[in-house]
Short mmCIF file of C-alpha atoms in Angstrom, two decimals:
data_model
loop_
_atom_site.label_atom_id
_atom_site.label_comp_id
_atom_site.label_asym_id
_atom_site.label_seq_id
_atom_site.Cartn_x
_atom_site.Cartn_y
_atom_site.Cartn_z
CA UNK Y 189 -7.81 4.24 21.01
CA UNK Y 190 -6.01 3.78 17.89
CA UNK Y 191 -1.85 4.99 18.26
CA UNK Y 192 0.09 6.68 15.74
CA UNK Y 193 3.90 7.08 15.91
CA UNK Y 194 5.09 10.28 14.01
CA UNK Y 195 8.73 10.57 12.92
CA UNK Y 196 9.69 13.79 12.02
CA UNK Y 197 13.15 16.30 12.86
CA UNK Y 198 11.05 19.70 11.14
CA UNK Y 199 9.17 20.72 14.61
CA UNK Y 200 6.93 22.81 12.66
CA UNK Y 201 5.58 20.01 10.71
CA UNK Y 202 5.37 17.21 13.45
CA UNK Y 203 3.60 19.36 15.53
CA UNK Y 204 1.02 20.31 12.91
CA UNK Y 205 0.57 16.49 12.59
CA UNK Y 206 0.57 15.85 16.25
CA UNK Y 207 -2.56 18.25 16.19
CA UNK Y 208 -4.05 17.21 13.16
CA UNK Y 209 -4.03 13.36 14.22
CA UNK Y 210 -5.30 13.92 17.98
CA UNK Y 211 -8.03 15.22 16.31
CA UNK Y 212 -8.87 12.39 14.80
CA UNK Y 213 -9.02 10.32 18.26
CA UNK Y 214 -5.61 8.96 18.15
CA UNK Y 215 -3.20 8.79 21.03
CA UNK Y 216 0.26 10.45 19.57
CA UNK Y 217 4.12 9.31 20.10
CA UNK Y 218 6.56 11.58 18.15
CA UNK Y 219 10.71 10.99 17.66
CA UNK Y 220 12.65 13.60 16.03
CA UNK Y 221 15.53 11.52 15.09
CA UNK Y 222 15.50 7.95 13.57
CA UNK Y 223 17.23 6.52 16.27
CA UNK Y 224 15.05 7.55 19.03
CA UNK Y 225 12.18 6.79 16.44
CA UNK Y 226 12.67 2.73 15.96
CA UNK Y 227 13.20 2.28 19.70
CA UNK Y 228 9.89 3.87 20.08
CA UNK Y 229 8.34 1.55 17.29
CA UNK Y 230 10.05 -1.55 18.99
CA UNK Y 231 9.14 -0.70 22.33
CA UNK Y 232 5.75 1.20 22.02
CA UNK Y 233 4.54 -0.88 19.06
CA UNK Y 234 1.72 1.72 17.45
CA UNK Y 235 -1.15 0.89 15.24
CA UNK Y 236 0.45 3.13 12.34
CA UNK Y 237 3.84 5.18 11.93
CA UNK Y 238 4.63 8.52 9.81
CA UNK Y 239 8.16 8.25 9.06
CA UNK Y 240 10.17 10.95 7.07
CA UNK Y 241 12.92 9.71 5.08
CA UNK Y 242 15.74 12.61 6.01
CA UNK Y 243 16.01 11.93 9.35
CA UNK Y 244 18.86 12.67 11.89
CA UNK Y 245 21.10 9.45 13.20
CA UNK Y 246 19.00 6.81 11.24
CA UNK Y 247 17.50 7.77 7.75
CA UNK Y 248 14.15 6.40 7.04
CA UNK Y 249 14.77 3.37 5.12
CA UNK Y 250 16.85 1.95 7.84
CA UNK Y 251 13.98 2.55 10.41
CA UNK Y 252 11.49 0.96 8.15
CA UNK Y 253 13.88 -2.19 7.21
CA UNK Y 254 14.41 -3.15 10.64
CA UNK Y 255 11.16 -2.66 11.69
CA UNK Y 256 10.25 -5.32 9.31
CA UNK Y 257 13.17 -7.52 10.31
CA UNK Y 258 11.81 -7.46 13.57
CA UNK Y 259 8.45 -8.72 12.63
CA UNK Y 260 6.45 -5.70 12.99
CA UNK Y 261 3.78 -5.48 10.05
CA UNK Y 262 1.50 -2.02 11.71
CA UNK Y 263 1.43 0.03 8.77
CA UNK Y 264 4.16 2.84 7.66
CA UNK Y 265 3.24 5.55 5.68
CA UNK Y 266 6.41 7.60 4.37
CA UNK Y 267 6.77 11.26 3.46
CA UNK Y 268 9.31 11.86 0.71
CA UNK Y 269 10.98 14.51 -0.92
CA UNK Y 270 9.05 15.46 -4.57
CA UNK Y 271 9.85 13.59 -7.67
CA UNK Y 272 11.99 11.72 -5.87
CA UNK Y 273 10.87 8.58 -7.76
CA UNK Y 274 13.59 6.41 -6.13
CA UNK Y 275 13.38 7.06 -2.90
CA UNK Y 276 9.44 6.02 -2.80
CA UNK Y 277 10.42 2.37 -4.51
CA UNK Y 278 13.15 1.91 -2.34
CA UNK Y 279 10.75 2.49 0.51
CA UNK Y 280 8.11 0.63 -1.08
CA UNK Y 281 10.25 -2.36 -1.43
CA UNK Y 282 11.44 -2.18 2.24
CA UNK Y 283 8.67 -2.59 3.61
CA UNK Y 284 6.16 0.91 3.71
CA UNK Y 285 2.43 0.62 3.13
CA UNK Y 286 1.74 4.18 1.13
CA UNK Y 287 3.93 7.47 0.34
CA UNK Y 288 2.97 11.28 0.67
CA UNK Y 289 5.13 13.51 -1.68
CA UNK Y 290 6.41 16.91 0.29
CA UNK Y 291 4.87 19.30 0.09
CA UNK Y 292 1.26 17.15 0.91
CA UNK Y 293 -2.01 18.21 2.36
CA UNK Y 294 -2.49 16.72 6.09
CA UNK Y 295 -6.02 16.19 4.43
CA UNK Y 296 -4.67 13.60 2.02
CA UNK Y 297 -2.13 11.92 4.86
CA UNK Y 298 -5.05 11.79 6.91
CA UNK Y 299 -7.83 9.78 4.53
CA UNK Y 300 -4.48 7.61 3.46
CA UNK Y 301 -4.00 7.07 6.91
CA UNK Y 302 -7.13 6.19 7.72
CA UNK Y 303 -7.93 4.02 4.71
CA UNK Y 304 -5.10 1.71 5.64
CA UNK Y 305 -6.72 1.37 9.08
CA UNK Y 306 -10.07 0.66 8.08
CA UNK Y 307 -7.99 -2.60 5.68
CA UNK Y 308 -5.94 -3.24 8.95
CA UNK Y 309 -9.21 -4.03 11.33
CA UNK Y 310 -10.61 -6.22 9.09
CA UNK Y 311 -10.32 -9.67 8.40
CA UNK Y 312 -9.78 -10.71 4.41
CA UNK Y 313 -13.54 -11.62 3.07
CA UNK Y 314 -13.50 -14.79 1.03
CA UNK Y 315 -15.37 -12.96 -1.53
CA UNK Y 316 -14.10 -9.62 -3.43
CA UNK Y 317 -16.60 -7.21 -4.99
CA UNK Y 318 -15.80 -4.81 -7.64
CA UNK Y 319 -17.40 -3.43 -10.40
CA UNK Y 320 -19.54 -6.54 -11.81
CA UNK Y 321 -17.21 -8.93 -10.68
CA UNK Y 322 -16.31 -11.50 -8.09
CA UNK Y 323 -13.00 -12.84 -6.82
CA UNK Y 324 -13.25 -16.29 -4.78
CA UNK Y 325 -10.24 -16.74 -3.23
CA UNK Y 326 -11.13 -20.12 -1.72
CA UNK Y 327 -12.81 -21.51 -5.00
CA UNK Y 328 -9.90 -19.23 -6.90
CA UNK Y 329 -12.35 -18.04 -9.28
CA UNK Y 330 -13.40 -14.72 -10.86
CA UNK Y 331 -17.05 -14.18 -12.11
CA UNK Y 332 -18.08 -11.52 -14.22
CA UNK Y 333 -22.25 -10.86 -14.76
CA UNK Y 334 -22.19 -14.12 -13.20
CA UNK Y 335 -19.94 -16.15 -16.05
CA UNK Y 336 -17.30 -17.45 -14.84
CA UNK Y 337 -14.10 -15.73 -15.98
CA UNK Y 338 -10.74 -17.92 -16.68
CA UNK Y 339 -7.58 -17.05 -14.56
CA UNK Y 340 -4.23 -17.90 -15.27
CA UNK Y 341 -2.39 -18.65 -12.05
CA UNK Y 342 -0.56 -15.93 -12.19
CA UNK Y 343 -3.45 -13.64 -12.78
CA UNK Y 344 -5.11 -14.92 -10.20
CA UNK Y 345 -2.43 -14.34 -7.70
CA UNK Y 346 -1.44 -10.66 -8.92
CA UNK Y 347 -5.61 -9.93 -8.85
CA UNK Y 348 -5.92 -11.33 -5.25
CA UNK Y 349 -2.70 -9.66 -4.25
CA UNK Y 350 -4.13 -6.11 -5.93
CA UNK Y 351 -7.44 -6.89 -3.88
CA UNK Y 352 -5.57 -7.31 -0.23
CA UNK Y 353 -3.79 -4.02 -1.20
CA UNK Y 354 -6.21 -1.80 -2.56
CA UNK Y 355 -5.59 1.71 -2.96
CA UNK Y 356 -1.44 1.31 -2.09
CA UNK Y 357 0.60 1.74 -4.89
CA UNK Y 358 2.85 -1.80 -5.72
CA UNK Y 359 6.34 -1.71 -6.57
CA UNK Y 360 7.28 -3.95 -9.93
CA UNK Y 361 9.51 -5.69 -7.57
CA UNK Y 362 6.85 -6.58 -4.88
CA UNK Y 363 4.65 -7.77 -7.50
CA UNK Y 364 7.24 -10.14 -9.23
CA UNK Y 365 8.38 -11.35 -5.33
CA UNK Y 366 4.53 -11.76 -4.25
CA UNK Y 367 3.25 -13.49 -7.23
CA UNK Y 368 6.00 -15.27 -8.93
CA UNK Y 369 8.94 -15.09 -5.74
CA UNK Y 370 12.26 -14.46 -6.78
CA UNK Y 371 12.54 -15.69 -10.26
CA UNK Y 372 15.36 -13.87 -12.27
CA UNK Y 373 13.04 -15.51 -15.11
CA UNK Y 374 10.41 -12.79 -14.86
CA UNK Y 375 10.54 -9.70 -16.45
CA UNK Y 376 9.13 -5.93 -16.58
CA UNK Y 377 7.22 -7.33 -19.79
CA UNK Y 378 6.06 -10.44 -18.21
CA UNK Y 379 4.64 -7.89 -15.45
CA UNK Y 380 3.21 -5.81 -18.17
CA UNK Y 381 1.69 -8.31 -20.29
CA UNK Y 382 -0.28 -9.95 -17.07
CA UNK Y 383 -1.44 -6.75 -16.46
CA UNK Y 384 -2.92 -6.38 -19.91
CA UNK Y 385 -5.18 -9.43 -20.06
CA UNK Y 386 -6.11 -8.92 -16.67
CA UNK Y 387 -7.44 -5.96 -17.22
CA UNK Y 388 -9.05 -6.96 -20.48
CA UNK Y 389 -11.17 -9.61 -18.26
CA UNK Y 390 -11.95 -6.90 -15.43
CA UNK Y 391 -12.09 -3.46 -17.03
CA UNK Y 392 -14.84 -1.98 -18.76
CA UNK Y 393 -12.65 -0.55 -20.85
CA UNK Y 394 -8.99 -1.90 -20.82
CA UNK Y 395 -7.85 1.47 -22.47
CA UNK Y 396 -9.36 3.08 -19.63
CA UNK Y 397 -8.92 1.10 -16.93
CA UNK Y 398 -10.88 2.12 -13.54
CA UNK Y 399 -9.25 -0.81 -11.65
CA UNK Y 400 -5.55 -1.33 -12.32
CA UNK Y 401 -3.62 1.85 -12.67
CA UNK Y 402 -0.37 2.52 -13.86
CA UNK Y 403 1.87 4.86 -11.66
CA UNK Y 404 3.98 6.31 -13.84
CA UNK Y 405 8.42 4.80 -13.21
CA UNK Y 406 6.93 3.15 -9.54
CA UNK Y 407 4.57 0.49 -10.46
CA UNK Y 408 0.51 -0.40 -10.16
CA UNK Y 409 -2.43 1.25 -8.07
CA UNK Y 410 -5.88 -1.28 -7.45
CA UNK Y 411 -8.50 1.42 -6.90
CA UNK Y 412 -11.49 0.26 -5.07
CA UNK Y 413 -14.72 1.50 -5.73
CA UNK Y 414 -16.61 3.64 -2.85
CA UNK Y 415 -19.82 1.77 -2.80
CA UNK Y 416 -18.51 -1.92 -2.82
CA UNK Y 417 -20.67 -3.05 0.84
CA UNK Y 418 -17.81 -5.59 1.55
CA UNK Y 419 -14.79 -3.59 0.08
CA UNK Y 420 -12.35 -3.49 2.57
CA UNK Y 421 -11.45 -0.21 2.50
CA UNK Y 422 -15.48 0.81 3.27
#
């Protein structure tokens, strides 16, 4: 049985999640204070945590730092205050898988939640499907209709990294640490111009793109579609 670790101080709200997650099969573990909240994700280590950002004793990005520091990689989704465009980088960048803006639909948390888990339990294919292309990431090459499609390294590494994170939004920063590591060299337009032509050799219609999308002051979204058979998210 999958385990899910809910942080929350509003009792209101963690015990609608509580009911709304055992629901869906999984065994619960609630904290109502940060500190009482990473001893439970240290000790009881859960296949997912729901971690609110105002939280008594130890705010949320503290939890989710040292969680990472301590080598803990289950997924964290984080629930943050509206608009609060800040907040959900700085969380991003620490460490958290997805974000839910208050107020959210348990709905939505849930088929986030659950999307990351399906990614989770599988292992990375060799081969990527989506749209009418192909990613190889042991031959590191892209098809497209079956022609081989040419891949700066670079592009290549921001495609594949888009691929093992589908559907959860990237920061800039993340991107620039993932695919180039932690060169002051690389700027916002170096970002932005990679993005361009890599969406000119997988989009339909670059103006349009279906793939790679822009979310607005965080960063990029890959959205994977539905009926790929060996999409990881499927």
């Amino acid at each position: 049985m999958k385990s899910v670790l809910i942080i929350e101080d509003n009792p209101a709200m963690l015990r609608g999640l509580e009911d709304n997650f055992k629901l869906k099969g999984y065994r619960i573990k609630t904290a109502m204070d940060g500190e009482q909240g990473l001893n439970a994700a240290l000790t009881e280590n859960p296949d997912l945590i729901i971690l609110d950002i105002m939280l008594p004793k130890i705010n949320g990005f503290e939890v989710c730092s040292q969680i990472r520091k301590n080598n803990l990689d289950m997924p964290i989704i984080m629930l943050t205050a509206k608009g609060e465009e800040s907040d959900i980088i700085l969380g991003l960048n620490l460490g958290a898988d997805d974000y839910v803006t208050k107020p959210f639909s348990v709905k939505e948390l849930l088929a986030r939640a659950e999307a990351i888990m399906r990614r989770r339990t599988k292992t990375e294919p060799v081969v990527y499907e989506f749209g009418d292309c192909q990613l190889d990431v042991e031959a590191c090459t892209l098809t497209r209709d079956g022609r081989q499609v040419k891949l700066t390294q670079g592009e290549f590494k921001m495609l594949h990294l888009f691929l093992r994170r589908a559907e959860c939004t990237l920061t800039c920063d993340e991107i620039r640490n993932t695919v180039w590591g932690y060169s002051r060299f690389i700027t916002l337009k170096d970002i932005d111009h990679t993005i361009v032509t890599l969406r000119n050799k997988v989009e339909r219609d670059p103006n349009k793109p279906a793939f790679i999308r822009t979310i607005e002051g965080i960063g990029y979204k890959f959205e994977m579609p539905e009926s790929n058979g060996n999409n990881p998210d499927s």
